[in-house]
Each structure stands twice: as C-alpha cells, then as structure tokens.
C-alpha atoms as a printed R data frame, in Angstrom:
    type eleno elety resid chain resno       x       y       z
1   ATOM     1    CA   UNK     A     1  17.039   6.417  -7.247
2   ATOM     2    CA   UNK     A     2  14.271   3.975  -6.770
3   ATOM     3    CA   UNK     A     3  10.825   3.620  -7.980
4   ATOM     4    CA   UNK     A     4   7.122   2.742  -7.022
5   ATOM     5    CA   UNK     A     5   4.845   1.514  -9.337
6   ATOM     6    CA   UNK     A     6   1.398   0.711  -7.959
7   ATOM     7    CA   UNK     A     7  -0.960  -1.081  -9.922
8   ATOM     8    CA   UNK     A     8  -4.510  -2.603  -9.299
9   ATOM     9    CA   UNK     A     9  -7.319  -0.086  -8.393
10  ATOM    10    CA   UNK     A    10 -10.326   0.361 -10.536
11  ATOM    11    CA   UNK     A    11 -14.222   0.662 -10.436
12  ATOM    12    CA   UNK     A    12 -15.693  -2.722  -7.868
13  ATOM    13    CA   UNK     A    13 -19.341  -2.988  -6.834
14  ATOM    14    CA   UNK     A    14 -20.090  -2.885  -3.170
15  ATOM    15    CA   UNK     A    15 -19.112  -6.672  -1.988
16  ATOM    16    CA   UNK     A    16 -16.356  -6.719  -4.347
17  ATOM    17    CA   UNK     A    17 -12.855  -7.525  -4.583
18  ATOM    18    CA   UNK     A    18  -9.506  -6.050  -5.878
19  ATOM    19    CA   UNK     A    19  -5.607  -6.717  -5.245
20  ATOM    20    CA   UNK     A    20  -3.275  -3.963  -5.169
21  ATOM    21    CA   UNK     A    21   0.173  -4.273  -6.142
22  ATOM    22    CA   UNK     A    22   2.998  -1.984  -5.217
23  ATOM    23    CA   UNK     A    23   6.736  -2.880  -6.821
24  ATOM    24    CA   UNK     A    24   9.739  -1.016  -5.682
25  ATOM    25    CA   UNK     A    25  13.024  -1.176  -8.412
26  ATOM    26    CA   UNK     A    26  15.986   0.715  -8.912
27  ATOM    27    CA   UNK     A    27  19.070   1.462  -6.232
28  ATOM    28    CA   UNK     A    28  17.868  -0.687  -3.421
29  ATOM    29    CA   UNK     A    29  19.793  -2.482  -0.742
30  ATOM    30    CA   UNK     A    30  17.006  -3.811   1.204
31  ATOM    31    CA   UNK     A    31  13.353  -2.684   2.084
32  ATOM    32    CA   UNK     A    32  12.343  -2.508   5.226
33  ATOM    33    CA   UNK     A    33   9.202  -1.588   6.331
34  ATOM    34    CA   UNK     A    34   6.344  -1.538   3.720
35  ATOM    35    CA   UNK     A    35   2.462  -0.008   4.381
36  ATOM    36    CA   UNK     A    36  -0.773   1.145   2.254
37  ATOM    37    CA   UNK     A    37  -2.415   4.323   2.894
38  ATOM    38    CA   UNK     A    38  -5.267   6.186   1.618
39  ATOM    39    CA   UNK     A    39  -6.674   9.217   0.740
40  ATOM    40    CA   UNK     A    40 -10.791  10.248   0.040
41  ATOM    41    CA   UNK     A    41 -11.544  13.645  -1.701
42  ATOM    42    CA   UNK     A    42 -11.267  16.509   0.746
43  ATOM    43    CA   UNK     A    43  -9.680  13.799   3.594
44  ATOM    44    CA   UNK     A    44  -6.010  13.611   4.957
45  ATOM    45    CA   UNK     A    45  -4.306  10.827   3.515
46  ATOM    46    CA   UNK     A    46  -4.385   7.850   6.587
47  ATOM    47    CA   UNK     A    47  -2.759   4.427   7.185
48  ATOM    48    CA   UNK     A    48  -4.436   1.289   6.090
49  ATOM    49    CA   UNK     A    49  -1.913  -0.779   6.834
50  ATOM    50    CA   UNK     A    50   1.640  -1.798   7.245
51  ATOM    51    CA   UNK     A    51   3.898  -4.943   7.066
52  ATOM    52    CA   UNK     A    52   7.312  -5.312   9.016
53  ATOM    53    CA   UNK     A    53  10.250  -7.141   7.288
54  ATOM    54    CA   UNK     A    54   9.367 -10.377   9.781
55  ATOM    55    CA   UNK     A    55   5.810 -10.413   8.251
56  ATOM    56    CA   UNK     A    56   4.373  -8.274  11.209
57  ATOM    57    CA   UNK     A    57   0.794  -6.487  10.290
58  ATOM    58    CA   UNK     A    58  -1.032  -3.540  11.530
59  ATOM    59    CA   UNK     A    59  -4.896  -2.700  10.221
60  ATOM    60    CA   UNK     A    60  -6.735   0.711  10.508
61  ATOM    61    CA   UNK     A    61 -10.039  -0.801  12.465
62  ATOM    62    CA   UNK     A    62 -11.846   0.219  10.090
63  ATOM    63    CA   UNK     A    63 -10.514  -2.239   7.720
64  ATOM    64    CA   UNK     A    64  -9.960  -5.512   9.823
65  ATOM    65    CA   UNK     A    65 -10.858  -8.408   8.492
66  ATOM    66    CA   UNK     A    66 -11.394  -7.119   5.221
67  ATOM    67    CA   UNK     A    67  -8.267  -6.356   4.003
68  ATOM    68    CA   UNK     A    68  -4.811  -8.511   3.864
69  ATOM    69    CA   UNK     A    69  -1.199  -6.888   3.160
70  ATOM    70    CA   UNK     A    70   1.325  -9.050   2.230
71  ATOM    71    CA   UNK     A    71   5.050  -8.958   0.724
72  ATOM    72    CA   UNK     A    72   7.175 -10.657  -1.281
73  ATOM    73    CA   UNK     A    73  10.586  -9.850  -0.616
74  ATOM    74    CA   UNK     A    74  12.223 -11.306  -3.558
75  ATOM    75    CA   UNK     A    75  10.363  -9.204  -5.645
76  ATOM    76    CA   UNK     A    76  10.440  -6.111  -3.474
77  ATOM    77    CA   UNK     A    77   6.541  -5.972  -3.936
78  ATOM    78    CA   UNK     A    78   3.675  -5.167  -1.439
79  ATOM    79    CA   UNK     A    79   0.099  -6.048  -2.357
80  ATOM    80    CA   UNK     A    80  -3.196  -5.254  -0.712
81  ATOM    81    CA   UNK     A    81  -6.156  -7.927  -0.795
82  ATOM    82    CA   UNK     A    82  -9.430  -6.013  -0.595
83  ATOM    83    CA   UNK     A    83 -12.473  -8.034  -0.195
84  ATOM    84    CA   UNK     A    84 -16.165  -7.030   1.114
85  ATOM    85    CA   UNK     A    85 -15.560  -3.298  -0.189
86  ATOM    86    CA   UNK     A    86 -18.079  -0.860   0.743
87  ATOM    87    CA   UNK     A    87 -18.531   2.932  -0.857
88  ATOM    88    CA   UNK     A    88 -16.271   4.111   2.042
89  ATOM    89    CA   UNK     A    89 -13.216   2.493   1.284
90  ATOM    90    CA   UNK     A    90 -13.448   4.836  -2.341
91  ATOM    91    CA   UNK     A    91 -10.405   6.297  -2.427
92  ATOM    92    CA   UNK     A    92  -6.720   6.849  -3.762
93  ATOM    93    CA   UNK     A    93  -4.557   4.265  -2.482
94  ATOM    94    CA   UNK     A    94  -0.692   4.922  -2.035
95  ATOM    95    CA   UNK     A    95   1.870   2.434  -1.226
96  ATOM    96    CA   UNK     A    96   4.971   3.153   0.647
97  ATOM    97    CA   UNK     A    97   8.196   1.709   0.986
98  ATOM    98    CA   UNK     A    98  10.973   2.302   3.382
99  ATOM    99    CA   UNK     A    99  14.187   1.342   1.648
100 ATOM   100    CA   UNK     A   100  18.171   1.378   2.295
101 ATOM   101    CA   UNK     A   101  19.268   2.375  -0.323
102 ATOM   102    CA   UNK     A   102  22.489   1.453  -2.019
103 ATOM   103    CA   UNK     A   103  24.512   4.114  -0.403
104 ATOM   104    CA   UNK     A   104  23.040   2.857   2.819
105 ATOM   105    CA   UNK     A   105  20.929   5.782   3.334
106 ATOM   106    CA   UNK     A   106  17.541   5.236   4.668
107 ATOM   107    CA   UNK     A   107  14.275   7.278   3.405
108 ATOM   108    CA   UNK     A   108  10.408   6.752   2.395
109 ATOM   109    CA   UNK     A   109   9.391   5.915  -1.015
110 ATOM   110    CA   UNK     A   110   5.813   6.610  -2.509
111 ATOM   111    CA   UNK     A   111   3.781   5.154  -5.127
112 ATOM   112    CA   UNK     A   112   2.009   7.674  -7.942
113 ATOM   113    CA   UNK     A   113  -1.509   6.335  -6.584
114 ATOM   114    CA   UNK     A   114  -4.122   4.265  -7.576
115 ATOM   115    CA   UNK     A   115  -8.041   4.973  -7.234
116 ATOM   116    CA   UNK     A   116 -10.164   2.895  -5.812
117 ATOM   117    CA   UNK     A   117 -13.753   3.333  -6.365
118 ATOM   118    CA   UNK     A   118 -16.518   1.495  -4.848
119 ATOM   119    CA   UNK     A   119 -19.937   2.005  -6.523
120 ATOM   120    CA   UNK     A   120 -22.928   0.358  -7.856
C-alpha cells in the first residue's frame, strides 16, 4: 500500500503566500509523475499543475507565474509554492502521485486534501 499525506493549506489574505507539501510512503518502487489539483465548492476538481520525473512542469493559465511545483525525489515529496493568492484560488487542494509500486504495478495515488482559503 502507499500513502499521501498532504500538509500546508490554511486561511492567507489576498497577496499571500503558502507551501503545500505532499509526501508519498509505504510500498513504493519509484514515483513517476507527480501533479496538484484543485477543487472549489460546487466545481469539478481541475489540474493545477504537474511535474515529470526529469523536472518537466505544466501550469493551469490561470495560475502561471504564481505558483511553483517542485519535487524532491529522495523524499518522494511534491510541494506547491503559492504566492500572490487571490479569493479564486480558495479551494481544496489534492496532490497526486503516480507510483510503481513494489510489485511493479503502476496506479494513481491521492492525497486526503487540504483547504486553501483566501480571504480578508
């Protein structure tokens, strides 16, 4: 089995920063492609963005510039630098992770989710 535990969100001002951290343990081989999504109240839940195992990005335009993933593959960890929030980006944020596992098969892994919430 392997777990996600995402960490991170809270209550920012507009303007504002937060990191989210996503850390994947368990029965893991290697981790291959790793992402951030999100979903508002009443929304489908949509890409933010992803992160290949070369370091590879991809934003949702509507978060360019704003927001940074990142990976450390030692730790089997994805983060999400936030900065310049706005009320729009209120949300909960999942992290996903797409892992070989130890019996070499290959499936998606979610986090629980974390809320974001942008407000003055």
């Amino acid at each position: 089995q392997v777990q996600l535990v995402e960490s991170g969100g809270g209550l920012v001002q507009p303007g504002g920063s937060l990191r989210l951290s996503c850390a994947a343990s368990g029965s893991i081989f290697r981790v291959n492609a790793m992402g951030w999504y999100r979903q508002a109240p009443g929304k489908q839940r949509r890409l933010v963005a992803t992160i290949t195992t070369g370091g590879s990005t991809n934003y949702a335009d509507s978060v360019k510039g704003r927001f940074t993933i990142s990976r450390d593959n030692a730790k089997n960890t994805v983060y999400l630098q936030m900065n310049s929030l706005k009320p729009e980006d209120t949300a909960v944020y999942f992290c996903k992770q797409v892992v070989t596992t130890t019996t070499l098969n290959l499936r998606d892994y979610w986090g629980q989710g974390t809320q974001v919430t942008v407000s003055s």
